[in-house]
Coordinates of C-alpha atoms in Angstrom, one line a residue:
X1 CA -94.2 45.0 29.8
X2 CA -91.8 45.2 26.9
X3 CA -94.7 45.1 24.6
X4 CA -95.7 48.4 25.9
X5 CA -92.1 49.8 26.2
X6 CA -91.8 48.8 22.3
X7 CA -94.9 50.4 21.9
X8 CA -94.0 54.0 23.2
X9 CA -90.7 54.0 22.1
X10 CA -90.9 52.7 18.9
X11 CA -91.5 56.3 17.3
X12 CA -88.7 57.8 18.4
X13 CA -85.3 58.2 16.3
X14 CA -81.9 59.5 17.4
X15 CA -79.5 59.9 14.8
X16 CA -75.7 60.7 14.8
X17 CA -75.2 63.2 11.9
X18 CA -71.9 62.1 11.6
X19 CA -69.2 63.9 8.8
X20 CA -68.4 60.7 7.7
X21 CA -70.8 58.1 8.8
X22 CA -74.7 58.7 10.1
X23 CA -76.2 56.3 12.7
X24 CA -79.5 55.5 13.5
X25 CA -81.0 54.0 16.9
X26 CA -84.3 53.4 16.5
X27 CA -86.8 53.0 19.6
X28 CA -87.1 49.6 21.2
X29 CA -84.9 48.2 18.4
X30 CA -81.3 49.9 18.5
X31 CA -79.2 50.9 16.1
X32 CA -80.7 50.2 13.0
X33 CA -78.4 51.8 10.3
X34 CA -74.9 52.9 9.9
X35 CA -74.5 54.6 6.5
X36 CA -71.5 56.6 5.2
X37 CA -72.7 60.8 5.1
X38 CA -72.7 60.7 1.2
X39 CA -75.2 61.4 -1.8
X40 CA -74.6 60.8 -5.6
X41 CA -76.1 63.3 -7.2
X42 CA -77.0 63.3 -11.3
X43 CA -76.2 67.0 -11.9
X44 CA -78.3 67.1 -15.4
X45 CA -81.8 66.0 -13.5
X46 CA -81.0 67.3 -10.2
X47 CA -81.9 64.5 -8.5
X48 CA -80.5 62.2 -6.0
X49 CA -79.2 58.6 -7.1
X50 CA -77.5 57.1 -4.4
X51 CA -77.3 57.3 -0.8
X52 CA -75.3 56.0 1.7
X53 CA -72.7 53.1 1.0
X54 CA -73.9 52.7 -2.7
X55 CA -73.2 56.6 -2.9
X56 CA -69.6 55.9 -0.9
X57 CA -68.8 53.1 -3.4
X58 CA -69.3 55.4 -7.0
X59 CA -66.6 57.5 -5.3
X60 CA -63.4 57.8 -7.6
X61 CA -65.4 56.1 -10.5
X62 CA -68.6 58.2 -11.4
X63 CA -69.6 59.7 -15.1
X64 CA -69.3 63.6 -15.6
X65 CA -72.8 64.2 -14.6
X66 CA -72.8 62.3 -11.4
X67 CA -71.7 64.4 -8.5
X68 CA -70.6 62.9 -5.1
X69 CA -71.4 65.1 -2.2
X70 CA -70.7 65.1 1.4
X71 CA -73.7 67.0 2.9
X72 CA -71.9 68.1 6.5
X73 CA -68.1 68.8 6.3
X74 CA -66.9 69.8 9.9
X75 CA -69.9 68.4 11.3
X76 CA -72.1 71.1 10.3
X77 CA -74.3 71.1 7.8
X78 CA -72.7 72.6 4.1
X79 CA -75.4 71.7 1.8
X80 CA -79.0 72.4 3.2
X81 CA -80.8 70.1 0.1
X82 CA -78.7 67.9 0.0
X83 CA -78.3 66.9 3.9
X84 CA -82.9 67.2 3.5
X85 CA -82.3 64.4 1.2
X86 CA -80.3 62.8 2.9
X87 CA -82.2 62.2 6.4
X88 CA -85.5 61.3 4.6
X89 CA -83.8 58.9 2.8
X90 CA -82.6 57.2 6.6
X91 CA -85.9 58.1 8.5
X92 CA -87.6 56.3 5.0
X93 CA -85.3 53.4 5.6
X94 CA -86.3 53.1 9.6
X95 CA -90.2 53.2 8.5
X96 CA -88.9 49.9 6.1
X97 CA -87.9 48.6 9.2
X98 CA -90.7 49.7 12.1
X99 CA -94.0 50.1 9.7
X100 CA -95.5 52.0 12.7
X101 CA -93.0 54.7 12.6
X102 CA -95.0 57.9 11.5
X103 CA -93.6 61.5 12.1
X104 CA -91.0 60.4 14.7
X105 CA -89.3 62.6 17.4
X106 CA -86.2 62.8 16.8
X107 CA -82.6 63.5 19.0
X108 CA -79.7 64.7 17.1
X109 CA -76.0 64.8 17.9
X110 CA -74.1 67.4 16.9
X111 CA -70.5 68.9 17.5
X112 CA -69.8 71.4 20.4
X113 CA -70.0 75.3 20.0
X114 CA -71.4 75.3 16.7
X115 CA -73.7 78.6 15.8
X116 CA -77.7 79.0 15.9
X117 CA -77.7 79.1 12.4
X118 CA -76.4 76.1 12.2
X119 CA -78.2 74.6 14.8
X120 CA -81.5 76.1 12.9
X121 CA -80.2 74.7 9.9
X122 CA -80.3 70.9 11.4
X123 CA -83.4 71.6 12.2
X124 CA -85.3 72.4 9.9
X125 CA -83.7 69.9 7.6
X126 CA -85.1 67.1 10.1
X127 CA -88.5 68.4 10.1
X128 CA -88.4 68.7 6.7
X129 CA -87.5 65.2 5.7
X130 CA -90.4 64.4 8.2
X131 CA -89.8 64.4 12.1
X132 CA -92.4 65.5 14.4
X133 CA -90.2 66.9 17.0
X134 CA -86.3 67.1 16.8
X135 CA -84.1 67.4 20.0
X136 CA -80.6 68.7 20.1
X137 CA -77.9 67.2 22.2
X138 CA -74.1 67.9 21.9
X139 CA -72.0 64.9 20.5
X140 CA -69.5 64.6 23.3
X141 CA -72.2 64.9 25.6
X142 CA -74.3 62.0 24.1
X143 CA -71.2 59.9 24.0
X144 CA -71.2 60.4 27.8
X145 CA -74.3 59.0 27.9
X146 CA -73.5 56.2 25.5
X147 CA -70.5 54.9 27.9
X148 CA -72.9 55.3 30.7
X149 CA -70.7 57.9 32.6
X150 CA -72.2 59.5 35.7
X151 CA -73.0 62.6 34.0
X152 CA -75.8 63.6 36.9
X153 CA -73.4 63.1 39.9
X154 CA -71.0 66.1 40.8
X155 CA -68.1 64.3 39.5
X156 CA -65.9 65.0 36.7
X157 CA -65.8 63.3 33.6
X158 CA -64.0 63.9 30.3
X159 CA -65.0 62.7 27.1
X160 CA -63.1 63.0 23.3
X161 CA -65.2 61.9 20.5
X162 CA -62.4 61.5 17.6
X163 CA -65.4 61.7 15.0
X164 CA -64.8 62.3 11.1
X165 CA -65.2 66.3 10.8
X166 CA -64.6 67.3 14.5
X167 CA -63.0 66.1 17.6
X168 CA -65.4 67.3 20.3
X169 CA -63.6 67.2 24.4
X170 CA -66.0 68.0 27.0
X171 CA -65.3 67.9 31.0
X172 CA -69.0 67.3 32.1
X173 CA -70.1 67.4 35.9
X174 CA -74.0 67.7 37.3
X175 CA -75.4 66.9 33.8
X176 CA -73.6 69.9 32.1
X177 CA -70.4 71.0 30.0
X178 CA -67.9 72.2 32.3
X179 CA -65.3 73.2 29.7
X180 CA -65.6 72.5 26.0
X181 CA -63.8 73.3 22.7
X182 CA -64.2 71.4 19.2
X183 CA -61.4 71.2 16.7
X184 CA -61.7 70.5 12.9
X185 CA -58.9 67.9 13.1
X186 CA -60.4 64.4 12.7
X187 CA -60.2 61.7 10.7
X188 CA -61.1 63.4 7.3
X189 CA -58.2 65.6 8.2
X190 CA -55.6 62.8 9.1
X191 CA -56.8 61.1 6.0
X192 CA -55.9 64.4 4.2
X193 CA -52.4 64.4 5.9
X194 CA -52.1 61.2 4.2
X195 CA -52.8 62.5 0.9
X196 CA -50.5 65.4 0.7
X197 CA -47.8 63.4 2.3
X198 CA -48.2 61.0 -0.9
X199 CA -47.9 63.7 -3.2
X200 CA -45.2 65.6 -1.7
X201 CA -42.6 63.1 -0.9
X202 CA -43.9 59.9 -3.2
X203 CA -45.3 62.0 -6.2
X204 CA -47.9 60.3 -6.1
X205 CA -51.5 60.9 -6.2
X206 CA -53.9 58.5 -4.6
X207 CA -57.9 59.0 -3.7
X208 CA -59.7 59.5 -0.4
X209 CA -60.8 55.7 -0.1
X210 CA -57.7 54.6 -0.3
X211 CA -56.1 57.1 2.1
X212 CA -58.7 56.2 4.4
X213 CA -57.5 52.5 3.8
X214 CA -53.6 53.6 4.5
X215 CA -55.0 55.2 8.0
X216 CA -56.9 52.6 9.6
X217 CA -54.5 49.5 7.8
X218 CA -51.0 50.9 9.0
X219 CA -51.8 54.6 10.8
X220 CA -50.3 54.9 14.6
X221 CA -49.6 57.4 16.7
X222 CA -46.9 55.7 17.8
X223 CA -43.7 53.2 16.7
X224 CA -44.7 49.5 17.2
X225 CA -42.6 46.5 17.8
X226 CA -43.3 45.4 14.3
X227 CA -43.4 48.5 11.6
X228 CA -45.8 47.6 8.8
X229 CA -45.6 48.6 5.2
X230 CA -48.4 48.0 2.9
X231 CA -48.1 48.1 -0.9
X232 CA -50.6 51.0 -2.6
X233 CA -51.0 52.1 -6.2
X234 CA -51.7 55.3 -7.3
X235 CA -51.3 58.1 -10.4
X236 CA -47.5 59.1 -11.0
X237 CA -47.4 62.8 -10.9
X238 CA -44.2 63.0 -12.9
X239 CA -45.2 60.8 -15.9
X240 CA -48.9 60.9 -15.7
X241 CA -48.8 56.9 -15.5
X242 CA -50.2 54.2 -12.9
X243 CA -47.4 53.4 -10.1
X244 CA -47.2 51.2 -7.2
X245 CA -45.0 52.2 -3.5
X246 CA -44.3 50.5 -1.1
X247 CA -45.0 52.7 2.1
X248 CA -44.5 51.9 6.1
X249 CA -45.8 53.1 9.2
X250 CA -42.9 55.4 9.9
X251 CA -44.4 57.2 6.5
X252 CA -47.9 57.5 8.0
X253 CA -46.9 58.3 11.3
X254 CA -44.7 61.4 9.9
X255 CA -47.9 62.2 7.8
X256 CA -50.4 62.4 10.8
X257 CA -47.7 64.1 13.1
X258 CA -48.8 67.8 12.9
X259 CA -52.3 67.5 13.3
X260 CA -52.2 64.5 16.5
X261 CA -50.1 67.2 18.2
X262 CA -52.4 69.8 17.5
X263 CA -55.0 67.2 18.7
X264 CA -53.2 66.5 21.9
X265 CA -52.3 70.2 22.4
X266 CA -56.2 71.6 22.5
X267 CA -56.9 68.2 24.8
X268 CA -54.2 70.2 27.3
X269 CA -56.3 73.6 26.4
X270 CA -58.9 72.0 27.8
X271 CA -57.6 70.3 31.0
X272 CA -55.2 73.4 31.9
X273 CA -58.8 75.6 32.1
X274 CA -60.4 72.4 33.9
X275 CA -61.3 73.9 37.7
X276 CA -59.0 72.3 40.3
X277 CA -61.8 69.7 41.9
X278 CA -62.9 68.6 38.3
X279 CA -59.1 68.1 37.1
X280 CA -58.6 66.2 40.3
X281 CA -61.5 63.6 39.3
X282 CA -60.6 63.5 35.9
X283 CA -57.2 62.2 36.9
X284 CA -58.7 60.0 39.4
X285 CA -61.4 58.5 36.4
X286 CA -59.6 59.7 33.4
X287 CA -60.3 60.3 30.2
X288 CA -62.8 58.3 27.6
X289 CA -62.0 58.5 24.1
X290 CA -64.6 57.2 21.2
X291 CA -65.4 58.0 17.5
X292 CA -63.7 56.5 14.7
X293 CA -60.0 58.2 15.7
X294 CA -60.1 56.4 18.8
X295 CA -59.5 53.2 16.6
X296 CA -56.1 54.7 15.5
X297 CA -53.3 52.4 16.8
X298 CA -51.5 53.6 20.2
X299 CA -53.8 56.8 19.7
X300 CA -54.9 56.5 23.6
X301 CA -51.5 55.4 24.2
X302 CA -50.3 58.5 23.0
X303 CA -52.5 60.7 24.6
X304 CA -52.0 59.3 28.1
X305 CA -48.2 60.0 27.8
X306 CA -48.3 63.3 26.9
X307 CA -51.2 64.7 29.4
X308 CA -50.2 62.2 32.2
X309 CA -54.0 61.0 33.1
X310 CA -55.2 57.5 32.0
X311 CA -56.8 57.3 28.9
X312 CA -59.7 54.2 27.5
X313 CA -61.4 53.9 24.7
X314 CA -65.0 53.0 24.9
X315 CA -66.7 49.9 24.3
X316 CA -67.7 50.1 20.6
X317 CA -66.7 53.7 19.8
X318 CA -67.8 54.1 16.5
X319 CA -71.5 54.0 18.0
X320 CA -71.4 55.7 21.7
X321 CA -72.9 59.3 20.4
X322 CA -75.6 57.1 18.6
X323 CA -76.0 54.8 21.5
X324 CA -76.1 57.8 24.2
X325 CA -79.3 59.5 21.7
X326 CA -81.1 55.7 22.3
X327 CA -80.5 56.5 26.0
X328 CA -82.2 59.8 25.6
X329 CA -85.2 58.6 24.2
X330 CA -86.1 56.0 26.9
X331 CA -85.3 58.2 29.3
X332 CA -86.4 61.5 28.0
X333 CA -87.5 62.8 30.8
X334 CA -84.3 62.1 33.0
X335 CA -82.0 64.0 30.5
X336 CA -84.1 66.6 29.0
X337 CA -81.3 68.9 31.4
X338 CA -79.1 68.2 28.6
X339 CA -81.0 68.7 25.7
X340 CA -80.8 72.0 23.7
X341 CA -84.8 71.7 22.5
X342 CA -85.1 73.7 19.3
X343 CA -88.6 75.6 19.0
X344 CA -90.1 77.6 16.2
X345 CA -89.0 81.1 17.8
X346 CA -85.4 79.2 18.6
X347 CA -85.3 79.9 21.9
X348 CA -82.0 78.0 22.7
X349 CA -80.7 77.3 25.8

């Protein structure tokens, strides 16, 4: 029986076209490949060198003529070549692993309320770099079904998916998106927050990797018992030279403060415009948080203080959007509901 599950399966790809990172569950096998969204590209050739991690790790220390590019920046596609490259390369990489895979169908997760030029635009770059058929599904909607919420009972259910670009929040009932609303502050943008603070009150500038390092080593939304500090070297803007600082959490907490209460105030939009009998369940249930920014110390904390409904974090949340497409493609038939199906005349839903 497996043998024949395998078999039918095994050609389908769902993929998590992620701002910062891009997963991919492949049929039968699970997820298969986790690779930062980044492409090196040699400017003088125009042609790609790197993909992935080995792109991720020339970041900060490439020649002139090597560009690093981020092919999606707010979870929507910015560079149409680029992002082509980028999914052959990954759909290339799942053939290395499952020689049978040929022209696979393919489910993508993407954020909530973006345009149909967009939408067309991750489309056509997945049949492009090689898919037979691509599928559609929102991100906070695949998370859903990646945590294994009752999304088909009339119950309601509210997911955040904290991602790198976007924060998607979704109150889904009877397998569709009762209230929605995306935000473009993420994780890139708290890792920004942690740049400019650096500059303007250290003088000090630092790169992307390592304010993505400051985030996830010492970043919390709220004071601990023990504040941390962490030691970090950077260029000093007053002399020009190399400098070392000593910074705490208190600093990183002061640097993420505007945009986690801009985070927190759109999660309030959201619920204030929630009908009465959803709200009720979703403070019966409360709320799921996954992505990368649910990783953020005393981030659910946080949020269940300040919107007075429980708040967890799902199991594995750096993988629930790519986990919920693997749902959908063994059980494509139960969720096609939720599927936005993109045809040649782009009849969306």
């Amino acid at each position: 029986m497996f043998s024949s599950l395998y078999h039918r399966f095994s050609n389908d790809i769902g993929i998590d076209l992620g701002t910062a990172n891009t997963l991919v569950y492949l049929g039968g096998r699970g997820i298969v490949i986790n690779e930062p969204s980044v492409v090196a590209l040699n400017t003088k050739t125009n042609r790609v060198v790197a993909v992935g991690m080995e792109a991720k790790n020339m970041m900060g220390r490439t020649p002139q003529h090597i560009r690093i590019v981020r092919p999606l920046v707010d979870g929507v596609i910015s560079d149409y070549e680029v992002t082509e490259e980028m999914l052959s390369y990954l759909i290339n990489k799942a053939n290395e692993i499952d020689k049978k895979l040929f022209r696979p169908r393919v489910v993508i997760g993407i954020p909530v309320g973006i345009t149909n030029v967009e939408m067309r635009a991750v489309y056509d770059a997945a049949i492009s770099a090689g898919a037979r058929e691509v599928y559609i599904v929102e991100e906070p909607m695949a998370a859903a079904i990646g945590v294994r919420l009752p999304i088909h009972e009339p119950v309601g259910s509210m997911m955040v998916d904290i991602g790198g670009g976007t924060t998607d929040i979704a109150v889904i009932a009877l397998s569709g998106v009762v209230r929605a609303k995306s935000l473009k502050v993420a994780g890139d943008k708290l890792t920004e927050d942690i740049i400019t603070y650096m500059r303007d009150e250290f003088k000090m500038l630092i790169g992307e990797k390592t304010g993505e390092h400051i985030k996830m080593t010492i970043g919390s939304a709220l004071p601990d018992e023990h504040g941390e500090e962490m030691s970090i070297k950077g260029r000093d803007l007053v002399t020009g030279l190399p400098r070392e600082a000593i910074i705490t959490d208190v600093d990183i907490r002061q640097a993420m403060y505007s945009s986690i209460s801009q985070l927190v105030d759109v999660i309030r939009e959201v619920l204030e415009t929630t009908p009465p009998e959803v709200l009720s369940d979703i403070m019966q249930r409360g709320i799921v948080v996954s992505g990368g920014g649910a990783l953020i110390r005393n981030l659910p904390k946080l949020l269940e203080m300040q919107l007075k409904v429980p708040v967890t974090v799902s199991d594995d949340p750096l993988t629930a959007v790519a986990r919920g497409t693997g749902v959908i493609l063994e059980h494509i038939d139960e969720y096609k509901d939720v599927l936005i199906k993109n045809t040649d005349d782009i009849s969306f839903r």
